[in-house]
Amino acid sequence: MNNYHLALLPGETYHLFSRAIGGERLFLSEEHYHFFLRKIKQHTSAVCDLYCYALLPNHFHLLVSIKENEVIVQHFKEIKKRAFDVMKDNLPDFIMERFSNCLNSYTKSFNKVNGRKGALFMDYMKRSLVSKEADFTNFVWYIHKNAVHHQLVKSVGDWKYDSYRSLLSEAPTSLLRDEVIRWFGGREEFIKFHQQDVDPKINL
């Protein structure tokens, strides 16, 4: 179930979702989509790995694996220039701060280029804890099916701004490609699973 205040914990997997305020769009050109992905990598790669994503004109979906505690504590030291204090500091808040910085940085650049002011994203990012055993393949399917659901394209793989084709490609990627494909049982099973119209087991 989606939750606006669910803590992002080390070692866990989450579906993250956010949208533009009002009827605005997050991406007005192809470069905006690519720029957003670069911002995600720049601001969050030290605290999470990315399984898959979908960027739609007014919202986005990410499936991420939060890194282990010791990795994030080390990054905290690098960013804050001091040791992590278990009595004062909150690791989930620090993780969330990385994502907030990403969205804020994108917003500032977007506003500057488009002569715009103010917030671009909704105040809170929705988060769902994902059980790999029960939900992982369903969430990957749901994210890659999103552009079809919103009638932007007819088939999975047609939308340029999600990770479906990258996961099937052999080109270098920062996605956890091998792990995703293994969860489906192989490349052909990955493709076959995505050809489903509706998965009755999905629990979002």
Tab-separated table of C-alpha atoms in Angstrom:
chain	number	residue	atom	x	y	z
A	1	MET	CA	0.000	0.000	0.000
A	2	ASN	CA	1.239	3.494	-0.840
A	3	ASN	CA	2.263	5.661	2.097
A	4	TYR	CA	3.499	9.252	2.044
A	5	HIS	CA	5.483	8.873	5.271
A	6	LEU	CA	6.870	5.328	5.087
A	7	ALA	CA	10.502	5.292	6.256
A	8	LEU	CA	13.080	4.265	3.648
A	9	LEU	CA	15.139	1.637	5.454
A	10	PRO	CA	18.560	0.251	4.503
A	11	GLY	CA	18.421	-3.083	2.701
A	12	GLU	CA	14.762	-2.765	1.659
A	13	THR	CA	13.111	-2.382	-1.755
A	14	TYR	CA	10.572	0.361	-2.505
A	15	HIS	CA	8.275	1.598	-5.228
A	16	LEU	CA	8.511	5.405	-5.298
A	17	PHE	CA	6.004	7.647	-7.051
A	18	SER	CA	5.566	11.392	-7.442
A	19	ARG	CA	3.684	13.704	-9.761
A	20	ALA	CA	3.572	17.335	-10.806
A	21	ILE	CA	1.363	19.767	-8.940
A	22	GLY	CA	-1.937	20.666	-10.569
A	23	GLY	CA	-2.111	19.938	-14.261
A	24	GLU	CA	1.530	20.756	-14.937
A	25	ARG	CA	4.051	18.622	-16.768
A	26	LEU	CA	7.407	17.517	-15.419
A	27	PHE	CA	9.009	16.982	-18.804
A	28	LEU	CA	8.557	19.271	-21.796
A	29	SER	CA	11.240	17.824	-24.061
A	30	GLU	CA	13.283	14.682	-24.580
A	31	GLU	CA	16.248	16.345	-22.885
A	32	HIS	CA	14.149	16.910	-19.748
A	33	TYR	CA	13.625	13.144	-19.397
A	34	HIS	CA	17.338	12.445	-19.781
A	35	PHE	CA	18.263	15.298	-17.450
A	36	PHE	CA	15.954	13.921	-14.744
A	37	LEU	CA	17.602	10.499	-14.960
A	38	ARG	CA	20.989	12.147	-14.580
A	39	LYS	CA	19.718	13.965	-11.482
A	40	ILE	CA	18.465	10.685	-10.022
A	41	LYS	CA	21.894	9.137	-10.510
A	42	GLN	CA	23.734	12.205	-9.203
A	43	HIS	CA	21.756	12.595	-5.987
A	44	THR	CA	20.609	9.091	-5.039
A	45	SER	CA	23.092	6.526	-6.381
A	46	ALA	CA	25.074	6.650	-3.125
A	47	VAL	CA	22.038	5.516	-1.109
A	48	CYS	CA	20.146	3.260	-3.533
A	49	ASP	CA	20.337	1.137	-6.660
A	50	LEU	CA	17.727	1.363	-9.388
A	51	TYR	CA	15.884	-1.712	-10.657
A	52	CYS	CA	13.551	0.001	-13.113
A	53	TYR	CA	11.708	3.241	-13.815
A	54	ALA	CA	9.019	4.940	-15.870
A	55	LEU	CA	8.943	8.668	-16.555
A	56	LEU	CA	5.586	9.952	-17.760
A	57	PRO	CA	4.773	13.553	-18.753
A	58	ASN	CA	3.341	14.463	-15.340
A	59	HIS	CA	4.640	11.753	-12.978
A	60	PHE	CA	7.301	9.115	-12.437
A	61	HIS	CA	7.767	5.647	-10.925
A	62	LEU	CA	10.993	4.190	-9.523
A	63	LEU	CA	11.732	0.745	-8.114
A	64	VAL	CA	14.781	1.066	-5.887
A	65	SER	CA	16.889	-1.010	-3.548
A	66	ILE	CA	18.140	1.010	-0.580
A	67	LYS	CA	21.785	0.231	0.139
A	68	GLU	CA	22.978	-1.393	3.336
A	69	ASN	CA	23.364	0.522	6.576
A	70	GLU	CA	27.165	0.774	6.581
A	71	VAL	CA	27.258	2.123	3.018
A	72	ILE	CA	24.764	4.869	3.824
A	73	VAL	CA	26.492	5.770	7.093
A	74	GLN	CA	29.733	6.221	5.155
A	75	HIS	CA	27.964	8.477	2.645
A	76	PHE	CA	26.478	10.441	5.560
A	77	LYS	CA	30.025	11.094	6.819
A	78	GLU	CA	31.122	12.249	3.363
A	79	ILE	CA	28.178	14.625	2.962
A	80	LYS	CA	27.869	15.960	6.499
A	81	LYS	CA	31.621	16.032	7.215
A	82	ARG	CA	31.073	14.370	10.579
A	83	ALA	CA	30.337	10.980	12.102
A	84	PHE	CA	26.801	9.579	12.231
A	85	ASP	CA	25.328	10.005	15.736
A	86	VAL	CA	22.802	7.266	16.510
A	87	MET	CA	21.318	9.421	19.291
A	88	LYS	CA	20.721	12.492	17.124
A	89	ASP	CA	20.714	11.469	13.470
A	90	ASN	CA	18.027	9.605	11.561
A	91	LEU	CA	19.204	7.445	8.668
A	92	PRO	CA	15.791	7.176	6.908
A	93	ASP	CA	15.541	10.981	7.001
A	94	PHE	CA	18.990	11.245	5.444
A	95	ILE	CA	17.993	8.806	2.695
A	96	MET	CA	14.821	10.771	1.999
A	97	GLU	CA	16.867	13.965	1.943
A	98	ARG	CA	18.817	12.579	-1.021
A	99	PHE	CA	15.591	12.154	-2.997
A	100	SER	CA	14.288	15.567	-1.938
A	101	ASN	CA	17.534	17.163	-3.076
A	102	CYS	CA	17.151	15.418	-6.423
A	103	LEU	CA	13.636	16.754	-6.995
A	104	ASN	CA	14.567	20.227	-5.764
A	105	SER	CA	17.601	20.359	-8.030
A	106	TYR	CA	15.539	19.309	-11.040
A	107	THR	CA	12.865	21.874	-10.168
A	108	LYS	CA	15.393	24.720	-9.962
A	109	SER	CA	16.859	23.841	-13.350
A	110	PHE	CA	13.404	23.342	-14.889
A	111	ASN	CA	12.188	26.694	-13.542
A	112	LYS	CA	15.269	28.538	-14.758
A	113	VAL	CA	15.009	27.174	-18.291
A	114	ASN	CA	11.244	27.717	-18.522
A	115	GLY	CA	10.944	31.072	-16.736
A	116	ARG	CA	8.893	29.483	-14.021
A	117	LYS	CA	8.719	29.893	-10.224
A	118	GLY	CA	7.621	27.731	-7.306
A	119	ALA	CA	7.201	24.034	-6.588
A	120	LEU	CA	6.930	21.522	-9.410
A	121	PHE	CA	6.369	18.226	-7.548
A	122	MET	CA	3.729	17.330	-4.974
A	123	ASP	CA	4.911	17.840	-1.388
A	124	TYR	CA	5.281	14.151	-0.571
A	125	MET	CA	6.588	11.209	-2.550
A	126	LYS	CA	4.504	8.052	-2.231
A	127	ARG	CA	6.397	4.953	-1.100
A	128	SER	CA	5.482	1.272	-1.091
A	129	LEU	CA	7.574	-1.398	0.608
A	130	VAL	CA	8.114	-4.210	-1.897
A	131	SER	CA	8.462	-7.847	-0.890
A	132	LYS	CA	10.760	-9.419	-3.454
A	133	GLU	CA	9.281	-12.863	-2.946
A	134	ALA	CA	5.665	-11.748	-3.417
A	135	ASP	CA	5.630	-8.475	-5.344
A	136	PHE	CA	8.867	-7.773	-7.192
A	137	THR	CA	7.951	-9.001	-10.680
A	138	ASN	CA	4.499	-7.438	-10.386
A	139	PHE	CA	5.924	-4.014	-9.591
A	140	VAL	CA	8.363	-4.208	-12.504
A	141	TRP	CA	5.451	-5.166	-14.774
A	142	TYR	CA	3.273	-2.354	-13.391
A	143	ILE	CA	5.966	0.282	-13.912
A	144	HIS	CA	6.708	-0.795	-17.482
A	145	LYS	CA	2.989	-1.030	-18.267
A	146	ASN	CA	2.322	2.521	-17.059
A	147	ALA	CA	2.685	4.280	-20.401
A	148	VAL	CA	0.260	1.764	-21.942
A	149	HIS	CA	-2.168	2.288	-19.049
A	150	HIS	CA	-2.144	6.042	-19.694
A	151	GLN	CA	-2.638	5.447	-23.436
A	152	LEU	CA	0.648	7.067	-24.405
A	153	VAL	CA	1.672	3.984	-26.401
A	154	LYS	CA	0.008	0.740	-27.444
A	155	SER	CA	2.571	-1.807	-26.279
A	156	VAL	CA	5.189	-2.288	-23.583
A	157	GLY	CA	8.549	-1.380	-25.069
A	158	ASP	CA	7.183	1.443	-27.220
A	159	TRP	CA	7.677	4.179	-24.599
A	160	LYS	CA	11.156	5.697	-24.788
A	161	TYR	CA	11.287	6.924	-21.212
A	162	ASP	CA	11.083	3.758	-19.166
A	163	SER	CA	13.624	1.038	-18.458
A	164	TYR	CA	12.063	-1.867	-20.364
A	165	ARG	CA	14.338	-1.686	-23.394
A	166	SER	CA	17.406	-0.900	-21.292
A	167	LEU	CA	16.854	-4.056	-19.255
A	168	LEU	CA	16.735	-6.131	-22.441
A	169	SER	CA	19.703	-4.377	-24.028
A	170	GLU	CA	23.336	-5.388	-23.708
A	171	ALA	CA	24.491	-1.770	-23.550
A	172	PRO	CA	26.133	-0.581	-20.307
A	173	THR	CA	23.625	0.507	-17.671
A	174	SER	CA	23.516	1.558	-14.028
A	175	LEU	CA	20.297	-0.445	-13.584
A	176	LEU	CA	20.430	-3.732	-11.667
A	177	ARG	CA	19.733	-5.478	-14.965
A	178	ASP	CA	21.048	-8.951	-14.183
A	179	GLU	CA	19.172	-9.132	-10.897
A	180	VAL	CA	15.887	-8.045	-12.499
A	181	ILE	CA	16.165	-10.569	-15.321
A	182	ARG	CA	17.030	-13.341	-12.844
A	183	TRP	CA	13.883	-12.647	-10.828
A	184	PHE	CA	11.807	-13.308	-13.942
A	185	GLY	CA	13.712	-16.499	-14.693
A	186	GLY	CA	15.473	-15.212	-17.786
A	187	ARG	CA	15.132	-12.831	-20.700
A	188	GLU	CA	12.354	-14.695	-22.518
A	189	GLU	CA	10.318	-15.043	-19.329
A	190	PHE	CA	10.761	-11.298	-18.720
A	191	ILE	CA	9.323	-10.537	-22.162
A	192	LYS	CA	6.475	-13.039	-21.779
A	193	PHE	CA	5.468	-11.695	-18.351
A	194	HIS	CA	5.234	-8.163	-19.757
A	195	GLN	CA	2.830	-9.302	-22.474
A	196	GLN	CA	0.090	-9.809	-19.873
A	197	ASP	CA	-2.755	-7.300	-19.961
A	198	VAL	CA	-3.724	-7.675	-16.306
A	199	ASP	CA	-1.962	-9.400	-13.444
A	200	PRO	CA	-4.574	-10.318	-10.802
A	201	LYS	CA	-1.870	-10.849	-8.161
A	202	ILE	CA	-0.582	-7.281	-8.145
A	203	ASN	CA	-0.994	-5.503	-4.820
A	204	LEU	CA	-0.141	-1.815	-5.001
